Amino acid sequence: MKQFSQSLLALWQQLGLNQRVSLGVAALAVAGAMVALVLWSRRPEYQLLYAGLGEKDAAAIIGQLQTQNIPHQVSAGGSSVQVPAKLVYKLRMDLAAKGLPSGDGVGFEIFDKGQFGLSDFVQRTNYLRAVQGELARTITQVQGVRAARVMIVQPESRLLLTEQGVKSTASVFVDLGGGRLDSDQVNAIRHLVANAVHGLLPDQVAVVDNHGRVISEELKQDPTLANASSQMRYRQQVEDYFARKVESMLAAVIGPGQAVVRVSAEIDSEATTLTQEKFDPEGQVVRTQTMTEDTNNSTEARANGGSVGVSANVPDQAGAAPAAARPVSTTEQNRKNRTTTYEINRTLTNTTRNPGTIRSLTAAVFIAPRPASALAAGAAPAEAVAPKRTPEELAALRQVVMNALGLKPAPGQSPDSLVTLQELPFVTEPVSQQIQAIQAENRWQGWIEAGSRWAAVLGAAVVLLLFLRLLSRQKPEAVPVEMLAMPADLGARSLPVSGQVTAEMLNELIRQKPAHVGSALREWVAANKN
């Protein structure tokens, strides 16, 4: 190290003024480049905080960042703000607590200020705007949604309705960028809007993305299964449900990814109504019973004789002697009437079957062989083969699948006709190898990220070493003392033949050619020694 420093010092002494200045400027440039590279490699990694901001929201967010002295970058014409990646989630929570961003639309803050003298129509319009704005803000919180707009149409509240059957409808526009939403997210948006508006059903909410696709059309419920698309969608849902049910059960027994299940369902798509009337003669019952009872009594008196004429018709005078005894006739009559009405037992049954009944189910199951066991001591790898499952084990697994699907074979029907189960080797890689590949890829990605941070520093160091190496190889051009220009007062003189140089001549030479004097003198001294 000491010898290297001495050589550098000697080299520095041999350089002229111009070379020293050039070397200093180059060294400063290299040092500045190294410092710039180090600072660039250590600069914070920026991540998107918000995108698609309005002017007011962008100005408010940037003002908050400047107040907290947080570095930030603005792009996309001021609609996107980027901050250091480690502060993204904290800043989102802080800004959300302050109501930022408020969104392009207005929410219920429109009612914060009292406005008197507004008509009922304006109040209802402001309420509808507030609901639309709040729904749009909520939908933008769904993962994958960059922006959203909600339009709600409600029938006017009139005393006399001119159009019957008019219902509320809604349309939702979502900006997904280049992504897509799965069916669960679209269904969540439909139910979110439907439950926020009175009288609105999920099937009356249309969701449209920025690519012009109606992504909610396939989610409409069709209880009658009137069209072919509804039938196919319902059948796919049923088959996927039973397939996932069986696969999840087998995964706990033979391992995840070791079974493939496909279920085929036959769906009844016809709606039927059955009316059945049944009479039971043995089950007669008394419906009505009427009882009538009549009783008649009559009495009649009859005389045995007497005078005729006027005297017979004149009442008896007082004191007259009583007439002879008269005979009396009495009649009594009783009558009873009973009427009984019987009703036969009658059963009336009305049965309505909606479409969607599962007529039959069949399943096909493939299971992977057992994983190879550990090699025995001294055994060749080819001999370490896992034993296949016995027919009894396959029959037991088949029975488990049938019980999970609720299948019962008819008398004389083979279980193989309902569930086909086979043990075959899978072409896909084992799960352990896939996990190892993913871990290796993540490990390499970590090394690449770490290397990219130090690549700039390493590059600057290599450039500096190359520069020093080239500088050490550079030597000033050797110029003999005789070739040096002589001053005017020494022009008539020349160097003595013996090679003697006076002090006056050396001083003049150093003053005129300081860059070449050192090498010229060394060669001249070496020549004299020889």
Short mmCIF file of C-alpha atoms in Angstrom, two decimals:
data_model
loop_
_atom_site.label_atom_id
_atom_site.label_comp_id
_atom_site.label_asym_id
_atom_site.label_seq_id
_atom_site.Cartn_x
_atom_site.Cartn_y
_atom_site.Cartn_z
CA MET A 1 0.00 0.00 0.00
CA LYS A 2 2.85 2.37 0.84
CA GLN A 3 4.60 1.59 -2.45
CA PHE A 4 1.35 2.23 -4.31
CA SER A 5 0.91 5.60 -2.60
CA GLN A 6 4.51 6.53 -3.37
CA SER A 7 4.06 5.65 -7.02
CA LEU A 8 0.90 7.75 -7.14
CA LEU A 9 2.73 10.65 -5.52
CA ALA A 10 5.61 10.35 -7.98
CA LEU A 11 3.15 10.20 -10.84
CA TRP A 12 1.41 13.29 -9.54
CA GLN A 13 4.72 15.15 -9.35
CA GLN A 14 5.53 14.24 -12.93
CA LEU A 15 2.25 15.68 -14.23
CA GLY A 16 2.05 19.17 -15.56
CA LEU A 17 -0.35 21.88 -14.50
CA ASN A 18 -2.86 21.18 -17.27
CA GLN A 19 -2.82 17.45 -16.57
CA ARG A 20 -3.31 18.03 -12.87
CA VAL A 21 -6.30 20.27 -13.55
CA SER A 22 -7.79 17.74 -15.95
CA LEU A 23 -7.25 14.93 -13.47
CA GLY A 24 -8.89 16.94 -10.68
CA VAL A 25 -11.90 17.77 -12.84
CA ALA A 26 -12.27 14.12 -13.87
CA ALA A 27 -12.00 12.96 -10.26
CA LEU A 28 -14.66 15.46 -9.20
CA ALA A 29 -16.91 14.30 -12.06
CA VAL A 30 -16.50 10.65 -11.06
CA ALA A 31 -17.14 11.47 -7.40
CA GLY A 32 -20.23 13.47 -8.33
CA ALA A 33 -21.50 10.62 -10.50
CA MET A 34 -20.96 8.15 -7.66
CA VAL A 35 -22.80 10.39 -5.20
CA ALA A 36 -25.65 10.83 -7.70
CA LEU A 37 -25.89 7.08 -8.28
CA VAL A 38 -25.92 6.36 -4.55
CA LEU A 39 -28.62 8.96 -3.96
CA TRP A 40 -30.63 7.63 -6.90
CA SER A 41 -30.39 4.06 -5.62
CA ARG A 42 -31.49 5.13 -2.14
CA ARG A 43 -34.35 7.31 -3.26
CA PRO A 44 -37.76 6.19 -1.91
CA GLU A 45 -39.95 3.95 -4.04
CA TYR A 46 -43.12 5.80 -4.97
CA GLN A 47 -46.52 4.14 -5.13
CA LEU A 48 -49.89 5.39 -6.32
CA LEU A 49 -51.92 7.01 -3.54
CA TYR A 50 -55.00 8.09 -5.52
CA ALA A 51 -55.84 8.24 -9.22
CA GLY A 52 -58.61 9.93 -11.17
CA LEU A 53 -58.90 12.79 -8.70
CA GLY A 54 -60.84 15.94 -9.39
CA GLU A 55 -59.25 19.33 -9.14
CA LYS A 56 -60.63 20.05 -5.69
CA ASP A 57 -59.67 16.66 -4.27
CA ALA A 58 -56.18 16.81 -5.79
CA ALA A 59 -55.58 20.31 -4.40
CA ALA A 60 -56.81 19.32 -0.94
CA ILE A 61 -54.67 16.14 -0.86
CA ILE A 62 -51.52 17.92 -2.05
CA GLY A 63 -52.10 20.62 0.56
CA GLN A 64 -52.27 18.00 3.31
CA LEU A 65 -49.06 16.36 2.05
CA GLN A 66 -47.22 19.67 1.95
CA THR A 67 -48.39 20.49 5.46
CA GLN A 68 -46.89 17.22 6.73
CA ASN A 69 -43.68 17.65 4.65
CA ILE A 70 -44.25 14.35 2.85
CA PRO A 71 -42.51 13.97 -0.54
CA HIS A 72 -44.93 13.35 -3.36
CA GLN A 73 -45.20 13.27 -7.13
CA VAL A 74 -48.08 14.46 -9.29
CA SER A 75 -48.80 12.86 -12.66
CA ALA A 76 -51.58 12.35 -15.23
CA GLY A 77 -52.31 16.04 -15.47
CA GLY A 78 -52.70 16.44 -11.71
CA SER A 79 -55.25 13.64 -11.29
CA SER A 80 -52.80 11.09 -9.79
CA VAL A 81 -50.69 11.48 -6.67
CA GLN A 82 -47.79 9.20 -5.71
CA VAL A 83 -46.10 8.99 -2.31
CA PRO A 84 -43.42 6.72 -0.77
CA ALA A 85 -44.63 3.13 -0.71
CA LYS A 86 -44.24 2.74 3.05
CA LEU A 87 -46.62 5.66 3.71
CA VAL A 88 -49.43 4.77 1.29
CA TYR A 89 -51.81 2.97 3.66
CA LYS A 90 -51.21 5.32 6.59
CA LEU A 91 -51.91 8.36 4.42
CA ARG A 92 -55.08 6.80 3.03
CA MET A 93 -56.43 6.28 6.53
CA ASP A 94 -55.44 9.79 7.61
CA LEU A 95 -56.98 11.39 4.55
CA ALA A 96 -60.14 9.27 4.86
CA ALA A 97 -60.55 10.53 8.42
CA LYS A 98 -60.54 14.06 6.98
CA GLY A 99 -63.07 13.20 4.27
CA LEU A 100 -60.59 13.10 1.39
CA PRO A 101 -61.06 12.42 -1.39
CA SER A 102 -64.66 13.47 -1.44
CA GLY A 103 -65.24 12.15 -4.97
CA ASP A 104 -66.55 13.85 -8.07
CA GLY A 105 -70.16 13.62 -6.98
CA VAL A 106 -71.76 15.10 -3.93
CA GLY A 107 -72.95 13.12 -0.95
CA PHE A 108 -75.14 13.88 2.00
CA GLU A 109 -72.94 16.87 2.80
CA ILE A 110 -75.21 18.73 0.40
CA PHE A 111 -77.64 19.04 3.31
CA ASP A 112 -75.04 20.38 5.74
CA LYS A 113 -75.96 23.95 4.85
CA GLY A 114 -79.50 25.01 5.45
CA GLN A 115 -81.29 26.14 2.32
CA PHE A 116 -84.66 27.74 2.84
CA GLY A 117 -87.23 28.39 0.21
CA LEU A 118 -86.48 25.32 -1.90
CA SER A 119 -89.33 23.52 -3.59
CA ASP A 120 -90.18 19.92 -2.91
CA PHE A 121 -88.89 18.93 -6.36
CA VAL A 122 -85.47 20.45 -5.65
CA GLN A 123 -85.29 18.72 -2.26
CA ARG A 124 -86.10 15.34 -3.80
CA THR A 125 -83.55 15.96 -6.55
CA ASN A 126 -80.86 16.83 -4.00
CA TYR A 127 -81.66 13.69 -2.04
CA LEU A 128 -81.34 11.57 -5.17
CA ARG A 129 -77.99 13.24 -5.98
CA ALA A 130 -76.77 12.55 -2.45
CA VAL A 131 -77.73 8.86 -2.66
CA GLN A 132 -76.01 8.51 -6.03
CA GLY A 133 -72.85 10.17 -4.75
CA GLU A 134 -72.66 8.07 -1.61
CA LEU A 135 -73.18 4.87 -3.59
CA ALA A 136 -70.49 5.86 -6.09
CA ARG A 137 -68.00 6.51 -3.27
CA THR A 138 -68.79 3.17 -1.70
CA ILE A 139 -68.45 1.25 -4.96
CA THR A 140 -65.00 2.75 -5.59
CA GLN A 141 -63.83 0.98 -2.43
CA VAL A 142 -64.37 -2.39 -4.14
CA GLN A 143 -61.08 -3.90 -5.18
CA GLY A 144 -60.47 -3.42 -8.89
CA VAL A 145 -62.80 -0.42 -9.31
CA ARG A 146 -61.00 2.82 -10.14
CA ALA A 147 -64.07 5.05 -10.45
CA ALA A 148 -67.85 4.65 -10.43
CA ARG A 149 -70.97 6.57 -11.38
CA VAL A 150 -74.49 5.69 -10.25
CA MET A 151 -77.71 6.79 -11.98
CA ILE A 152 -81.06 6.10 -10.26
CA VAL A 153 -84.48 6.55 -11.83
CA GLN A 154 -87.50 6.59 -9.55
CA PRO A 155 -91.15 7.04 -10.55
CA GLU A 156 -92.70 10.33 -9.54
CA SER A 157 -94.92 10.29 -6.48
CA ARG A 158 -98.32 11.30 -7.82
CA LEU A 159 -101.76 11.08 -6.38
CA LEU A 160 -103.17 9.68 -9.61
CA LEU A 161 -100.90 7.20 -11.32
CA THR A 162 -101.14 7.34 -15.07
CA GLU A 163 -98.85 4.37 -15.73
CA GLN A 164 -99.25 1.23 -13.73
CA GLY A 165 -96.32 -1.07 -13.01
CA VAL A 166 -93.58 1.59 -13.23
CA LYS A 167 -90.68 0.56 -10.98
CA SER A 168 -87.39 2.05 -9.89
CA THR A 169 -84.30 1.26 -11.97
CA ALA A 170 -80.59 2.00 -11.62
CA SER A 171 -77.45 1.93 -13.75
CA VAL A 172 -73.88 1.68 -12.46
CA PHE A 173 -70.82 2.56 -14.55
CA VAL A 174 -67.50 1.25 -13.22
CA ASP A 175 -64.04 2.10 -14.52
CA LEU A 176 -61.92 -1.05 -14.19
CA GLY A 177 -58.87 0.11 -16.14
CA GLY A 178 -57.59 -3.08 -17.71
CA GLY A 179 -58.94 -5.47 -15.06
CA ARG A 180 -62.13 -7.45 -14.59
CA LEU A 181 -64.60 -8.08 -11.78
CA ASP A 182 -65.70 -11.55 -10.79
CA SER A 183 -69.34 -12.50 -10.44
CA ASP A 184 -69.34 -12.12 -6.64
CA GLN A 185 -68.14 -8.52 -6.84
CA VAL A 186 -70.70 -7.62 -9.51
CA ASN A 187 -73.45 -9.24 -7.48
CA ALA A 188 -72.33 -7.31 -4.41
CA ILE A 189 -72.59 -4.02 -6.35
CA ARG A 190 -76.10 -4.92 -7.53
CA HIS A 191 -77.33 -5.75 -4.03
CA LEU A 192 -75.61 -2.68 -2.56
CA VAL A 193 -77.52 -0.35 -4.89
CA ALA A 194 -80.79 -2.29 -4.64
CA ASN A 195 -80.85 -2.20 -0.85
CA ALA A 196 -80.11 1.53 -0.77
CA VAL A 197 -83.13 2.51 -2.88
CA HIS A 198 -86.69 1.82 -1.82
CA GLY A 199 -88.54 -0.54 -4.15
CA LEU A 200 -85.46 -1.43 -6.22
CA LEU A 201 -84.67 -5.07 -6.98
CA PRO A 202 -81.19 -6.43 -7.81
CA ASP A 203 -82.36 -7.59 -11.24
CA GLN A 204 -83.28 -3.98 -12.06
CA VAL A 205 -79.69 -2.76 -11.55
CA ALA A 206 -77.49 -2.76 -14.66
CA VAL A 207 -73.69 -2.71 -14.20
CA VAL A 208 -71.61 -1.56 -17.18
CA ASP A 209 -67.80 -1.42 -17.30
CA ASN A 210 -65.52 0.94 -19.21
CA HIS A 211 -65.17 -1.60 -22.05
CA GLY A 212 -68.88 -1.34 -22.85
CA ARG A 213 -69.83 -4.74 -21.44
CA VAL A 214 -73.00 -5.31 -19.41
CA ILE A 215 -71.40 -7.46 -16.73
CA SER A 216 -74.61 -7.91 -14.73
CA GLU A 217 -76.68 -9.51 -17.50
CA GLU A 218 -75.66 -13.06 -16.64
CA LEU A 219 -76.54 -12.62 -12.95
CA LYS A 220 -80.23 -11.91 -13.39
CA GLN A 221 -82.44 -14.39 -11.60
CA ASP A 222 -84.91 -16.25 -13.79
CA PRO A 223 -87.15 -18.40 -11.56
CA THR A 224 -89.02 -19.77 -14.57
CA LEU A 225 -85.85 -20.68 -16.53
CA ALA A 226 -87.54 -19.33 -19.61
CA ASN A 227 -84.48 -19.06 -21.85
CA ALA A 228 -81.61 -21.39 -22.65
CA SER A 229 -78.94 -19.17 -21.06
CA SER A 230 -80.76 -19.25 -17.72
CA GLN A 231 -81.03 -23.02 -17.88
CA MET A 232 -77.34 -23.48 -18.68
CA ARG A 233 -76.29 -21.06 -15.95
CA TYR A 234 -78.46 -22.76 -13.35
CA ARG A 235 -77.18 -26.19 -14.37
CA GLN A 236 -73.57 -24.99 -14.15
CA GLN A 237 -74.16 -23.59 -10.67
CA VAL A 238 -75.66 -26.88 -9.49
CA GLU A 239 -72.85 -28.97 -10.97
CA ASP A 240 -70.12 -26.69 -9.57
CA TYR A 241 -71.70 -26.79 -6.12
CA PHE A 242 -71.75 -30.58 -5.93
CA ALA A 243 -68.27 -30.89 -7.48
CA ARG A 244 -66.74 -28.50 -4.91
CA LYS A 245 -68.56 -30.33 -2.15
CA VAL A 246 -67.04 -33.68 -3.09
CA GLU A 247 -63.56 -32.30 -3.87
CA SER A 248 -63.31 -30.53 -0.52
CA MET A 249 -64.26 -33.76 1.23
CA LEU A 250 -61.73 -35.88 -0.69
CA ALA A 251 -58.98 -33.28 -0.22
CA ALA A 252 -59.11 -33.85 3.53
CA VAL A 253 -58.64 -37.60 3.02
CA ILE A 254 -56.21 -38.09 0.13
CA GLY A 255 -54.65 -34.61 0.07
CA PRO A 256 -55.35 -31.36 -1.73
CA GLY A 257 -55.10 -31.48 -5.49
CA GLN A 258 -55.22 -35.28 -5.55
CA ALA A 259 -58.81 -35.62 -6.80
CA VAL A 260 -60.74 -34.27 -9.78
CA VAL A 261 -64.55 -34.40 -9.59
CA ARG A 262 -67.04 -33.58 -12.33
CA VAL A 263 -70.78 -33.79 -11.76
CA SER A 264 -73.47 -33.95 -14.42
CA ALA A 265 -76.99 -32.88 -13.44
CA GLU A 266 -80.24 -33.30 -15.32
CA ILE A 267 -82.51 -30.35 -14.53
CA ASP A 268 -86.28 -30.21 -15.00
CA SER A 269 -86.96 -26.88 -16.71
CA GLU A 270 -90.74 -27.21 -16.94
CA ALA A 271 -93.20 -25.69 -14.48
CA THR A 272 -96.17 -27.98 -13.70
CA THR A 273 -99.32 -27.65 -11.61
CA LEU A 274 -101.03 -30.86 -10.37
CA THR A 275 -104.60 -30.90 -8.99
CA GLN A 276 -105.75 -34.16 -7.35
CA GLU A 277 -109.24 -34.86 -5.92
CA LYS A 278 -109.78 -38.07 -3.95
CA PHE A 279 -113.00 -39.55 -2.45
CA ASP A 280 -113.06 -42.10 0.36
CA PRO A 281 -116.40 -43.96 0.61
CA GLU A 282 -115.38 -45.61 3.85
CA GLY A 283 -114.75 -42.30 5.51
CA GLN A 284 -118.30 -40.88 5.41
CA VAL A 285 -119.29 -38.42 8.10
CA VAL A 286 -122.57 -36.76 9.15
CA ARG A 287 -122.74 -33.33 7.60
CA THR A 288 -126.31 -32.16 8.68
CA GLN A 289 -129.11 -33.63 10.79
CA THR A 290 -132.69 -32.22 11.02
CA MET A 291 -135.39 -33.46 13.47
CA THR A 292 -139.12 -32.35 13.28
CA GLU A 293 -141.84 -33.31 15.89
CA ASP A 294 -145.60 -32.44 15.50
CA THR A 295 -148.35 -32.97 18.23
CA ASN A 296 -152.16 -32.35 17.57
CA ASN A 297 -154.95 -32.49 20.30
CA SER A 298 -158.78 -32.02 19.51
CA THR A 299 -161.99 -32.34 21.73
CA GLU A 300 -165.68 -32.56 20.45
CA ALA A 301 -169.00 -32.52 22.52
CA ARG A 302 -172.27 -34.13 21.09
CA ALA A 303 -175.98 -33.85 22.48
CA ASN A 304 -178.31 -36.93 22.73
CA GLY A 305 -181.65 -35.17 21.77
CA GLY A 306 -184.07 -32.27 22.72
CA SER A 307 -186.66 -29.95 21.42
CA VAL A 308 -186.32 -28.37 18.12
CA GLY A 309 -187.17 -24.94 17.11
CA VAL A 310 -186.69 -21.64 18.88
CA SER A 311 -186.66 -23.02 22.36
CA ALA A 312 -183.83 -25.27 21.50
CA ASN A 313 -181.68 -22.36 20.42
CA VAL A 314 -182.48 -20.06 23.35
CA PRO A 315 -180.09 -20.21 26.32
CA ASP A 316 -181.33 -21.77 29.38
CA GLN A 317 -183.00 -19.39 31.77
CA ALA A 318 -181.83 -18.92 35.23
CA GLY A 319 -182.95 -21.45 37.57
CA ALA A 320 -183.76 -23.78 34.78
CA ALA A 321 -183.06 -27.40 35.34
CA PRO A 322 -179.75 -28.66 33.75
CA ALA A 323 -180.03 -30.50 30.61
CA ALA A 324 -179.30 -34.07 30.32
CA ALA A 325 -175.61 -35.10 30.18
CA ARG A 326 -173.85 -34.56 26.84
CA PRO A 327 -171.23 -37.06 25.35
CA VAL A 328 -167.62 -35.68 24.66
CA SER A 329 -165.09 -36.97 21.88
CA THR A 330 -161.24 -36.33 22.25
CA THR A 331 -158.55 -36.90 19.47
CA GLU A 332 -154.67 -36.71 19.98
CA GLN A 333 -152.06 -37.08 17.12
CA ASN A 334 -148.16 -37.12 17.41
CA ARG A 335 -145.68 -37.05 14.40
CA LYS A 336 -141.85 -37.04 14.38
CA ASN A 337 -139.60 -36.46 11.28
CA ARG A 338 -135.72 -36.81 11.26
CA THR A 339 -133.49 -35.96 8.24
CA THR A 340 -129.73 -36.88 8.23
CA THR A 341 -127.28 -35.87 5.46
CA TYR A 342 -123.97 -37.78 5.10
CA GLU A 343 -120.79 -36.44 3.32
CA ILE A 344 -118.17 -38.68 1.75
CA ASN A 345 -114.52 -37.90 2.73
CA ARG A 346 -112.98 -35.79 -0.10
CA THR A 347 -109.32 -34.70 -0.45
CA LEU A 348 -108.30 -31.93 -2.88
CA THR A 349 -104.52 -31.44 -3.46
CA ASN A 350 -102.94 -28.68 -5.57
CA THR A 351 -99.22 -29.16 -6.24
CA THR A 352 -97.12 -26.58 -8.12
CA ARG A 353 -93.62 -27.51 -9.23
CA ASN A 354 -91.28 -24.72 -10.16
CA PRO A 355 -88.54 -25.39 -12.74
CA GLY A 356 -85.13 -26.33 -11.41
CA THR A 357 -85.86 -29.72 -9.88
CA ILE A 358 -82.91 -32.09 -10.11
CA ARG A 359 -83.99 -35.23 -11.89
CA SER A 360 -80.73 -37.17 -11.68
CA LEU A 361 -77.04 -36.79 -10.81
CA THR A 362 -73.99 -38.64 -12.06
CA ALA A 363 -70.36 -38.08 -11.11
CA ALA A 364 -66.94 -38.92 -12.52
CA VAL A 365 -64.03 -38.96 -10.04
CA PHE A 366 -60.31 -39.35 -10.75
CA ILE A 367 -57.96 -39.79 -7.82
CA ALA A 368 -54.18 -39.78 -7.92
CA PRO A 369 -52.16 -42.77 -6.71
CA ARG A 370 -50.61 -42.72 -3.29
CA PRO A 371 -47.35 -40.74 -3.10
CA ALA A 372 -44.21 -42.87 -3.19
CA SER A 373 -42.98 -43.78 0.30
CA ALA A 374 -39.47 -43.18 1.52
CA LEU A 375 -36.84 -45.43 -0.02
CA ALA A 376 -35.88 -48.35 2.08
CA ALA A 377 -32.25 -48.88 2.98
CA GLY A 378 -30.42 -50.32 -0.02
CA ALA A 379 -33.52 -50.29 -2.24
CA ALA A 380 -33.33 -48.94 -5.75
CA PRO A 381 -35.46 -45.91 -6.64
CA ALA A 382 -37.39 -47.96 -9.20
CA GLU A 383 -38.47 -50.36 -6.45
CA ALA A 384 -39.97 -47.62 -4.26
CA VAL A 385 -43.45 -47.70 -5.79
CA ALA A 386 -46.49 -46.95 -3.66
CA PRO A 387 -49.05 -49.77 -3.61
CA LYS A 388 -52.25 -49.16 -5.49
CA ARG A 389 -55.55 -48.90 -3.70
CA THR A 390 -57.48 -52.12 -3.37
CA PRO A 391 -60.95 -52.57 -4.92
CA GLU A 392 -62.41 -52.44 -1.42
CA GLU A 393 -60.84 -49.02 -0.81
CA LEU A 394 -62.11 -47.72 -4.13
CA ALA A 395 -65.59 -49.07 -3.37
CA ALA A 396 -65.52 -47.33 0.01
CA LEU A 397 -64.54 -44.02 -1.60
CA ARG A 398 -67.29 -44.47 -4.19
CA GLN A 399 -69.84 -45.02 -1.46
CA VAL A 400 -68.66 -41.89 0.35
CA VAL A 401 -69.12 -39.86 -2.84
CA MET A 402 -72.60 -41.30 -3.38
CA ASN A 403 -73.62 -40.44 0.16
CA ALA A 404 -72.28 -36.89 -0.24
CA LEU A 405 -74.32 -36.42 -3.41
CA GLY A 406 -77.41 -38.10 -1.97
CA LEU A 407 -77.51 -40.84 -4.61
CA LYS A 408 -79.35 -44.08 -4.01
CA PRO A 409 -79.14 -46.79 -6.66
CA ALA A 410 -82.37 -48.42 -7.69
CA PRO A 411 -82.85 -52.14 -7.06
CA GLY A 412 -80.60 -53.98 -9.46
CA GLN A 413 -78.70 -50.84 -10.48
CA SER A 414 -74.91 -50.86 -10.22
CA PRO A 415 -73.22 -48.03 -8.24
CA ASP A 416 -70.77 -47.64 -11.14
CA SER A 417 -73.59 -46.24 -13.26
CA LEU A 418 -73.99 -43.36 -10.81
CA VAL A 419 -70.39 -42.65 -9.74
CA THR A 420 -67.38 -43.61 -11.85
CA LEU A 421 -64.22 -43.66 -9.73
CA GLN A 422 -60.78 -44.49 -11.12
CA GLU A 423 -57.24 -44.24 -9.82
CA LEU A 424 -54.94 -42.77 -12.47
CA PRO A 425 -51.63 -40.85 -12.31
CA PHE A 426 -51.92 -37.11 -12.81
CA VAL A 427 -49.85 -35.27 -15.40
CA THR A 428 -49.57 -32.12 -13.33
CA GLU A 429 -46.65 -31.60 -10.97
CA PRO A 430 -47.08 -32.48 -7.32
CA VAL A 431 -48.13 -29.72 -5.02
CA SER A 432 -44.82 -29.85 -3.13
CA GLN A 433 -42.87 -29.18 -6.33
CA GLN A 434 -45.16 -26.31 -7.22
CA ILE A 435 -44.65 -24.80 -3.77
CA GLN A 436 -40.89 -25.18 -4.09
CA ALA A 437 -40.96 -23.52 -7.51
CA ILE A 438 -42.96 -20.60 -6.13
CA GLN A 439 -40.58 -20.23 -3.19
CA ALA A 440 -37.55 -20.34 -5.49
CA GLU A 441 -39.10 -17.70 -7.72
CA ASN A 442 -39.79 -15.44 -4.74
CA ARG A 443 -36.24 -15.98 -3.48
CA TRP A 444 -34.75 -15.02 -6.83
CA GLN A 445 -37.02 -12.00 -7.02
CA GLY A 446 -35.74 -10.85 -3.63
CA TRP A 447 -32.14 -11.23 -4.74
CA ILE A 448 -32.86 -9.30 -7.92
CA GLU A 449 -34.42 -6.44 -5.98
CA ALA A 450 -31.47 -6.33 -3.57
CA GLY A 451 -28.99 -6.47 -6.47
CA SER A 452 -30.71 -3.62 -8.29
CA ARG A 453 -30.18 -1.38 -5.28
CA TRP A 454 -26.42 -1.99 -5.10
CA ALA A 455 -25.83 -2.24 -8.85
CA ALA A 456 -25.40 1.52 -9.14
CA VAL A 457 -22.81 1.64 -6.35
CA LEU A 458 -20.91 -1.30 -7.81
CA GLY A 459 -20.95 0.27 -11.27
CA ALA A 460 -19.54 3.53 -9.94
CA ALA A 461 -16.75 1.67 -8.11
CA VAL A 462 -15.82 -0.25 -11.27
CA VAL A 463 -15.68 2.98 -13.28
CA LEU A 464 -13.41 4.59 -10.68
CA LEU A 465 -11.04 1.58 -10.66
CA LEU A 466 -10.82 1.59 -14.45
CA PHE A 467 -10.07 5.30 -14.43
CA LEU A 468 -7.27 4.91 -11.88
CA ARG A 469 -5.83 1.99 -13.80
CA LEU A 470 -5.75 3.96 -17.04
CA LEU A 471 -4.26 6.91 -15.22
CA SER A 472 -1.45 4.80 -13.76
CA ARG A 473 -0.55 3.50 -17.20
CA GLN A 474 -0.33 6.97 -18.67
CA LYS A 475 3.27 8.34 -18.78
CA PRO A 476 4.46 11.71 -20.00
CA GLU A 477 6.22 11.75 -23.34
CA ALA A 478 9.99 11.58 -23.02
CA VAL A 479 11.70 14.64 -24.51
CA PRO A 480 15.51 14.93 -24.61
CA VAL A 481 17.08 17.95 -23.03
CA GLU A 482 18.55 18.90 -26.38
CA MET A 483 15.08 19.28 -27.91
CA LEU A 484 13.91 21.78 -25.31
CA ALA A 485 13.58 25.32 -26.55
CA MET A 486 16.36 27.63 -25.38
CA PRO A 487 15.70 31.14 -24.22
CA ALA A 488 16.65 34.08 -26.38
CA ASP A 489 19.78 34.99 -24.41
CA LEU A 490 20.92 31.34 -24.59
CA GLY A 491 20.06 30.86 -28.20
CA ALA A 492 23.64 31.16 -29.33
CA ARG A 493 24.78 28.58 -26.89
CA SER A 494 24.35 24.84 -27.05
CA LEU A 495 24.82 22.04 -24.67
CA PRO A 496 28.41 21.15 -24.07
CA VAL A 497 29.68 18.02 -25.64
CA SER A 498 30.54 16.57 -22.26
CA GLY A 499 26.87 16.82 -21.31
CA GLN A 500 27.35 19.41 -18.59
CA VAL A 501 24.26 21.50 -17.87
CA THR A 502 24.49 24.66 -15.85
CA ALA A 503 22.00 25.78 -13.24
CA GLU A 504 21.03 28.77 -15.33
CA MET A 505 20.07 26.51 -18.24
CA LEU A 506 18.01 24.22 -15.98
CA ASN A 507 16.09 27.15 -14.55
CA GLU A 508 15.21 28.38 -18.03
CA LEU A 509 14.20 24.88 -19.12
CA ILE A 510 11.95 24.39 -16.09
CA ARG A 511 10.31 27.74 -16.69
CA GLN A 512 9.57 26.98 -20.33
CA LYS A 513 8.71 23.24 -20.34
CA PRO A 514 7.78 22.17 -16.82
CA ALA A 515 5.85 19.13 -18.11
CA HIS A 516 8.83 17.48 -19.81
CA VAL A 517 11.78 18.56 -17.72
CA GLY A 518 11.56 15.69 -15.25
CA SER A 519 11.59 12.89 -17.84
CA ALA A 520 14.19 14.62 -19.96
CA LEU A 521 16.54 15.03 -17.03
CA ARG A 522 16.09 11.37 -15.98
CA GLU A 523 16.98 10.16 -19.46
CA TRP A 524 19.88 12.55 -19.66
CA VAL A 525 21.26 11.40 -16.28
CA ALA A 526 20.79 7.76 -17.25
CA ALA A 527 22.61 8.35 -20.51
CA ASN A 528 25.56 9.93 -18.67
CA LYS A 529 25.76 6.95 -16.30
CA ASN A 530 25.97 4.57 -19.20
#
